[in-house]
Coordinates of C-alpha atoms in Angstrom, one line a residue:
X37 CA -22.0 45.2 10.6
X38 CA -19.9 42.8 12.6
X39 CA -22.3 40.5 14.5
X40 CA -21.8 38.9 17.8
X41 CA -21.8 35.1 17.3
X42 CA -23.7 33.3 20.1
X43 CA -23.2 29.6 20.9
X44 CA -25.6 28.1 23.4
X45 CA -24.0 24.8 24.7
X46 CA -25.7 22.2 26.8
X47 CA -24.0 19.7 29.2
X48 CA -25.0 16.7 31.3
X49 CA -23.3 14.3 33.8
X50 CA -21.0 11.5 32.9
X51 CA -22.6 8.7 30.9
X52 CA -21.9 6.3 33.7
X53 CA -23.7 8.3 36.3
X54 CA -27.4 9.2 36.6
X55 CA -28.4 12.8 37.3
X56 CA -29.6 13.5 40.8
X57 CA -30.7 17.1 40.8
X58 CA -32.0 17.7 37.3
X59 CA -33.4 20.8 35.8
X60 CA -36.9 20.9 34.4
X61 CA -35.5 21.1 30.9
X62 CA -34.9 18.1 28.7
X63 CA -32.2 18.7 26.0
X64 CA -31.9 16.7 22.8
X65 CA -28.2 15.7 23.1
X66 CA -26.3 17.4 25.9
X67 CA -22.6 16.7 26.1
X68 CA -21.3 14.6 29.0
X69 CA -18.8 16.6 31.1
X70 CA -16.1 14.0 30.6
X71 CA -16.3 14.3 26.8
X72 CA -15.5 17.1 24.3
X73 CA -18.7 16.6 22.3
X74 CA -19.3 18.7 19.2
X75 CA -18.2 22.1 20.5
X76 CA -14.5 21.8 19.6
X77 CA -15.3 21.2 15.9
X78 CA -17.8 24.1 15.9
X79 CA -15.1 26.4 17.3
X80 CA -12.5 25.2 14.8
X81 CA -14.9 26.0 11.9
X82 CA -15.3 29.5 13.1
X83 CA -11.6 30.4 13.2
X84 CA -11.3 31.0 9.4
X85 CA -14.6 32.9 9.1
X86 CA -14.2 36.4 7.6
X87 CA -15.3 39.2 9.9
X88 CA -15.5 37.1 13.0
X89 CA -15.8 39.4 16.0
X90 CA -16.8 38.5 19.6
X91 CA -18.1 35.0 20.3
X92 CA -20.5 34.6 23.3
X93 CA -20.8 31.1 24.7
X94 CA -23.7 30.5 27.0
X95 CA -23.3 27.4 29.2
X96 CA -26.2 25.4 30.5
X97 CA -26.4 22.1 32.2
X98 CA -29.3 19.7 32.8
X99 CA -28.1 19.1 36.4
X100 CA -27.3 22.1 38.6
X101 CA -24.6 20.2 40.5
X102 CA -22.4 20.1 37.4
X103 CA -23.0 23.7 36.2
X104 CA -19.6 24.9 37.3
X105 CA -17.8 21.9 36.0
X106 CA -19.5 22.5 32.6
X107 CA -18.2 26.1 32.6
X108 CA -14.7 24.9 33.4
X109 CA -14.9 22.4 30.4
X110 CA -16.0 25.2 28.1
X111 CA -13.1 27.5 29.3
X112 CA -10.7 24.6 28.6
X113 CA -12.0 24.1 25.1
X114 CA -11.9 27.9 24.3
X115 CA -8.3 28.1 25.6
X116 CA -7.4 25.9 22.6
X117 CA -8.6 28.6 20.3
X118 CA -6.8 31.8 21.5
X119 CA -7.6 33.5 18.2
X120 CA -11.3 33.6 19.0
X121 CA -12.4 36.7 21.1
X122 CA -14.7 34.7 23.4
X123 CA -16.9 35.6 26.3
X124 CA -18.4 32.8 28.5
X125 CA -21.7 33.3 30.3
X126 CA -22.3 30.9 33.2
X127 CA -23.9 30.8 36.6
X128 CA -21.8 33.7 38.1
X129 CA -22.9 36.0 35.2
X130 CA -26.4 34.7 35.6
X131 CA -26.5 35.8 39.2
X132 CA -25.2 39.2 38.4
X133 CA -27.9 39.6 35.7
X134 CA -30.7 38.6 38.0
X135 CA -29.5 41.0 40.7
X136 CA -29.4 43.8 38.1
X137 CA -32.9 42.9 37.0
X138 CA -34.0 43.3 40.6
X139 CA -32.4 46.7 40.8
X140 CA -34.2 47.8 37.7
X141 CA -37.5 46.5 39.2
X142 CA -37.9 43.7 36.7
X143 CA -37.8 40.8 39.2
X144 CA -41.1 39.6 37.7
X145 CA -39.3 38.5 34.5
X146 CA -36.6 36.4 36.2
X147 CA -38.6 33.3 35.7
X148 CA -38.2 33.6 31.9
X149 CA -34.5 34.2 32.0
X150 CA -32.2 31.4 33.3
X151 CA -29.8 28.7 32.3
X152 CA -32.6 26.2 32.3
X153 CA -34.4 25.4 29.0
X154 CA -33.9 26.3 25.4
X155 CA -36.1 29.4 25.3
X156 CA -34.8 30.8 28.6
X157 CA -31.1 30.2 27.6
X158 CA -31.7 32.0 24.3
X159 CA -33.2 34.9 26.2
X160 CA -30.1 35.0 28.4
X161 CA -28.1 35.3 25.2
X162 CA -30.2 38.2 24.0
X163 CA -29.8 40.0 27.2
X164 CA -26.0 39.5 27.2
X165 CA -25.9 40.7 23.7
X166 CA -27.7 43.9 24.7
X167 CA -25.3 44.4 27.5
X168 CA -22.4 44.1 25.0
X169 CA -24.1 46.6 22.7
X170 CA -24.5 44.1 19.8
X171 CA -26.4 45.6 16.8
X172 CA -26.7 42.2 15.2
X173 CA -26.3 38.7 16.6
X174 CA -25.9 35.3 14.9
X175 CA -26.9 32.1 16.7
X176 CA -24.7 29.1 16.0
X177 CA -25.5 25.9 17.9
X178 CA -22.7 23.8 19.4
X179 CA -23.4 20.9 17.0
X180 CA -23.0 23.0 13.9
X181 CA -20.0 23.3 11.7
X182 CA -19.6 26.5 9.6
X183 CA -19.0 25.4 6.0
X184 CA -17.8 28.7 4.4
X185 CA -15.4 31.5 5.3
X186 CA -18.1 33.8 4.0
X187 CA -20.7 32.5 6.5
X188 CA -21.1 35.8 8.4
X189 CA -20.9 38.1 5.3
X190 CA -23.7 36.1 3.6
X191 CA -25.7 36.1 6.8
X192 CA -25.4 39.9 7.0
X193 CA -26.6 40.6 3.5
X194 CA -29.8 42.4 3.6
X195 CA -29.9 42.8 7.4
X196 CA -31.6 46.0 8.4
X197 CA -32.6 46.8 4.8
X198 CA -36.0 46.7 3.2
X199 CA -37.1 43.4 1.6
X200 CA -39.2 43.3 -1.7
X201 CA -42.3 43.2 0.4
X202 CA -41.4 46.5 2.0
X203 CA -40.8 45.1 5.5
X204 CA -37.4 45.5 7.1
X205 CA -35.2 42.5 7.4
X206 CA -34.6 42.3 11.2
X207 CA -34.8 38.5 11.6
X208 CA -33.2 36.1 9.1
X209 CA -32.5 32.3 9.0
X210 CA -30.5 30.0 6.8
X211 CA -30.9 26.3 6.8
X212 CA -29.1 23.1 7.9
X213 CA -27.3 20.7 5.6
X214 CA -25.8 17.3 6.5
X215 CA -22.2 16.4 5.9
X216 CA -23.0 15.5 2.3
X217 CA -24.6 18.8 1.7
X218 CA -28.2 17.5 1.7
X219 CA -31.1 19.0 3.6
X220 CA -33.7 16.2 3.7
X221 CA -34.6 14.6 7.0
X222 CA -37.4 12.3 6.0
X223 CA -37.0 8.6 5.5
X224 CA -39.3 5.8 4.3
X225 CA -42.9 6.4 5.3
X226 CA -44.1 4.1 8.1
X227 CA -47.8 3.1 8.3
X228 CA -47.9 3.9 12.0
X229 CA -47.1 7.6 11.1
X230 CA -50.1 8.0 8.8
X231 CA -51.4 10.8 11.1
X232 CA -48.0 12.3 11.8
X233 CA -45.9 13.0 8.6
X234 CA -43.7 15.5 10.4
X235 CA -40.5 14.9 8.5
X236 CA -42.2 15.0 5.2
X237 CA -43.9 18.4 6.0
X238 CA -40.6 19.7 7.2
X239 CA -38.8 18.7 4.0
X240 CA -41.5 20.4 1.9
X241 CA -41.0 23.6 3.9
X242 CA -37.2 23.4 3.3
X243 CA -37.7 22.9 -0.4
X244 CA -39.7 26.1 -0.5
X245 CA -37.0 27.9 1.5
X246 CA -34.2 27.0 -0.9
X247 CA -36.3 27.8 -4.0
X248 CA -36.1 31.3 -5.6
X249 CA -36.3 34.1 -4.7
X250 CA -33.3 34.1 -2.4
X251 CA -34.7 36.2 0.4
X252 CA -38.4 35.8 1.4
X253 CA -40.5 35.5 4.5
X254 CA -41.1 31.9 5.6
X255 CA -42.6 29.8 8.4
X256 CA -39.3 28.2 9.5
X257 CA -36.3 29.2 11.5
X258 CA -33.2 27.3 12.2
X259 CA -31.8 28.3 15.6
X260 CA -28.3 27.3 14.7
X261 CA -28.2 29.6 11.7
X262 CA -30.2 32.7 12.7
X263 CA -29.4 36.4 12.6
X264 CA -31.4 38.9 14.6
X265 CA -31.1 42.7 14.5
X266 CA -31.2 44.8 17.6
X267 CA -34.6 46.2 16.6
X268 CA -36.0 42.7 16.7
X269 CA -34.3 40.9 19.6
X270 CA -34.7 43.9 21.9
X271 CA -38.5 43.8 21.3
X272 CA -39.4 40.2 20.8
X273 CA -38.0 37.5 23.2
X274 CA -38.1 33.8 22.9
X275 CA -40.9 32.0 24.7
X276 CA -39.5 30.7 28.0
X277 CA -42.3 28.1 28.3
X278 CA -41.6 26.3 25.1
X279 CA -39.7 23.1 25.9
X280 CA -38.4 22.4 22.4
X281 CA -38.6 24.0 19.0
X282 CA -38.1 27.5 20.4
X283 CA -36.6 28.7 17.1
X284 CA -39.8 27.8 15.0
X285 CA -41.9 29.2 17.8
X286 CA -40.0 32.4 17.5
X287 CA -41.3 32.8 14.0
X288 CA -44.8 32.9 15.4
X289 CA -43.7 35.5 18.0
X290 CA -42.1 37.7 15.4
X291 CA -45.2 37.5 13.2
X292 CA -47.5 38.3 16.1
X293 CA -45.5 41.5 16.7
X294 CA -45.6 42.7 13.1
X295 CA -42.4 41.3 11.7
X296 CA -41.3 38.5 9.5
X297 CA -38.6 35.8 9.7
X298 CA -36.8 35.9 6.3
X299 CA -35.3 32.9 4.9
X300 CA -32.0 33.1 2.9
X301 CA -31.6 30.4 0.3
X302 CA -27.9 31.1 0.0
X303 CA -27.1 30.8 3.7
X304 CA -26.5 27.4 5.3
X305 CA -24.5 25.6 8.0
X306 CA -23.6 21.9 8.5
X307 CA -25.5 20.1 11.2
X308 CA -23.7 17.3 13.0
X309 CA -26.0 16.1 15.8
X310 CA -25.3 13.0 17.8
X311 CA -27.9 10.2 17.5
X312 CA -31.2 10.7 19.2
X313 CA -31.4 8.5 22.3
X314 CA -35.2 8.2 22.5
X315 CA -37.7 8.9 19.7
X316 CA -40.5 8.5 22.2
X317 CA -39.2 11.3 24.4
X318 CA -38.8 13.6 21.4
X319 CA -42.3 12.8 20.2
X320 CA -43.7 13.7 23.6
X321 CA -41.8 17.0 23.6
X322 CA -43.1 17.7 20.1
X323 CA -46.7 17.0 21.2
X324 CA -46.3 19.5 24.0
X325 CA -44.8 22.2 21.8
X326 CA -47.4 21.8 19.0
X327 CA -50.4 21.8 21.4
X328 CA -48.8 24.8 23.2
X329 CA -48.3 26.7 19.9
X330 CA -51.9 26.0 18.9
X331 CA -53.2 27.4 22.2
X332 CA -51.0 30.5 21.9
X333 CA -52.2 31.2 18.4
X334 CA -55.8 30.9 19.5
X335 CA -55.2 33.0 22.6
X336 CA -53.5 35.8 20.6
X337 CA -56.7 36.3 18.6
X338 CA -58.2 38.0 21.7
X339 CA -55.3 40.5 21.9
X340 CA -56.0 43.6 19.9
X341 CA -52.4 44.8 19.7
X342 CA -51.2 41.6 18.0
X343 CA -51.0 40.7 14.3
X344 CA -53.1 37.6 13.7
X345 CA -51.3 34.4 12.8
X346 CA -53.0 31.3 11.5
X347 CA -52.0 27.6 11.1
X348 CA -52.7 28.1 7.3
X349 CA -50.1 30.9 7.2
X350 CA -47.5 28.5 8.6
X351 CA -48.0 25.8 6.0
X352 CA -46.6 23.3 5.3
X353 CA -44.6 23.3 8.5
X354 CA -45.3 23.8 11.3
X355 CA -48.8 24.7 10.1
X356 CA -49.9 21.1 9.8
X357 CA -49.1 20.5 13.5
X358 CA -50.5 23.6 15.1
X359 CA -54.1 23.4 14.0
X360 CA -57.1 22.1 16.0
X361 CA -56.5 18.5 14.9
X362 CA -53.1 18.1 16.6
X363 CA -54.4 16.5 19.7
X364 CA -56.4 13.8 17.9
X365 CA -53.5 13.0 15.5
X366 CA -51.0 12.8 18.4
X367 CA -53.2 10.2 20.2
X368 CA -53.6 8.1 17.1
X369 CA -49.9 8.2 16.3
X370 CA -48.9 7.3 19.8
X371 CA -51.4 4.4 19.8
X372 CA -50.1 3.1 16.4
X373 CA -46.5 3.3 17.4
X374 CA -47.4 1.4 20.6
X375 CA -48.1 -1.7 18.4
X376 CA -45.3 -1.2 15.9
X377 CA -41.6 -0.5 16.3
X378 CA -39.4 0.2 19.3
X379 CA -40.3 1.8 22.6
X380 CA -43.8 0.4 22.6
X381 CA -44.3 0.8 26.3
X382 CA -43.3 4.4 26.2
X383 CA -45.7 5.1 23.4
X384 CA -48.5 3.3 25.1
X385 CA -48.1 5.6 28.1
X386 CA -47.9 8.6 25.8
X387 CA -51.2 7.6 24.1
X388 CA -53.0 7.5 27.4
X389 CA -51.7 10.8 29.0
X390 CA -49.7 13.1 26.8
X391 CA -52.5 15.1 25.0
X392 CA -54.3 15.9 28.3
X393 CA -51.0 16.9 30.0
X394 CA -50.0 19.0 27.0
X395 CA -53.4 20.8 27.0
X396 CA -53.2 21.5 30.7
X397 CA -49.7 22.8 30.4
X398 CA -50.7 25.1 27.5
X399 CA -53.7 26.5 29.4
X400 CA -51.5 27.3 32.4
X401 CA -48.6 28.9 30.6
X402 CA -49.4 30.4 27.2
X403 CA -50.7 33.7 28.7
X404 CA -47.5 34.2 30.6
X405 CA -45.5 34.8 27.4
X406 CA -47.6 37.8 26.4
X407 CA -47.1 39.5 29.8
X408 CA -43.4 38.7 29.6
X409 CA -43.1 40.2 26.1
X410 CA -44.8 43.4 27.0
X411 CA -42.2 44.1 29.6
X412 CA -39.2 42.9 27.6
X413 CA -38.5 46.0 25.5
X414 CA -38.3 48.2 28.6
X415 CA -35.9 45.7 30.3
X416 CA -33.7 45.5 27.2
X417 CA -33.5 49.3 27.0
X418 CA -32.2 49.5 30.5
X419 CA -29.7 46.7 29.9
X420 CA -28.2 48.2 26.7
X421 CA -24.5 48.6 27.3
X422 CA -25.2 48.7 31.1
X423 CA -22.2 50.1 32.9
X424 CA -22.4 47.7 35.7
X425 CA -22.8 44.4 33.7
X426 CA -20.7 45.1 30.7
X427 CA -17.3 45.0 32.5
X428 CA -18.3 41.7 34.2
X429 CA -19.1 40.1 30.8
X430 CA -16.0 41.4 29.0
X431 CA -13.6 40.6 31.9
X432 CA -12.7 44.2 32.3
X433 CA -13.5 43.9 36.0

């Protein structure tokens, strides 16, 4: 199988200018439009990959006023790599897709499909892949560098076949390594994080991932090193209402619908993210996504057509952060960080408000995903190699 490689790329205004008309989404490290960012290195690393076919680049901006400029920048960068068979999906293609959804009488799903937010952007990518008739897709983020010419062939091993547990391998993830080849993210433990050992839990989960056997179900997914079979991505979408961590949330979605996310200990990619500008903002986003995931898991227990998922089954990560104690531990952590370390004022505000805001958000939005998912397979069936959209994406018209 020759997969379609999908690269979501996120852009922002020049560093010297503040955004004026921002999207609702907050991205970890979008690229300023007057810089090249990490995408060129990602593209260079793909050129020698064996079996590289079509590369779909989905362009999103955190300010609607620069969307077209961001698309122009991506076209310029791709022009430097004429050997890559690339397709760019931007605002014009988004408009065509939305109009086609209306024609198919799926206008009610448009809110979950846009160039605004991690989950929505990945859903756009899934829909574009269906239009292109992609049997298998591989997500690579724009801050990743492929570290082996056999990257795709390793990623395709086992796809569509039965795993030792008898389940088909329809969703598969590798893992991230740094430039030295390491995969640990935790540093020295801080006393103010006594209730929030997130990096330590993550590292324990990764150590389990890389241990034998090579291919096994796991609780993690790495969105920049993930393969999805048509039978998975045409049935299970990403959650549009998850602000961050949509890849790990996708593991929960897959499990709820009877599948598994398999981890491949032999499949990796080098992660080269720019520095995080605000740990407090990231913490706030994490509290929102973990409270939301806990609410979604609890709500799913009332749905007779879903496979039950528990926090225990997702241990050590994200299980430790999606149980009923997450709200209490988030408040304590924010309060402790407010008296130790940088961004104390931000953490003080988070301690006062974030858990209540996250719980309200979860109550208002978690049911929406289940209604969205039930309609998704029918929409994807209509979009598969759609004769109106496919020429638009491929440039044939």
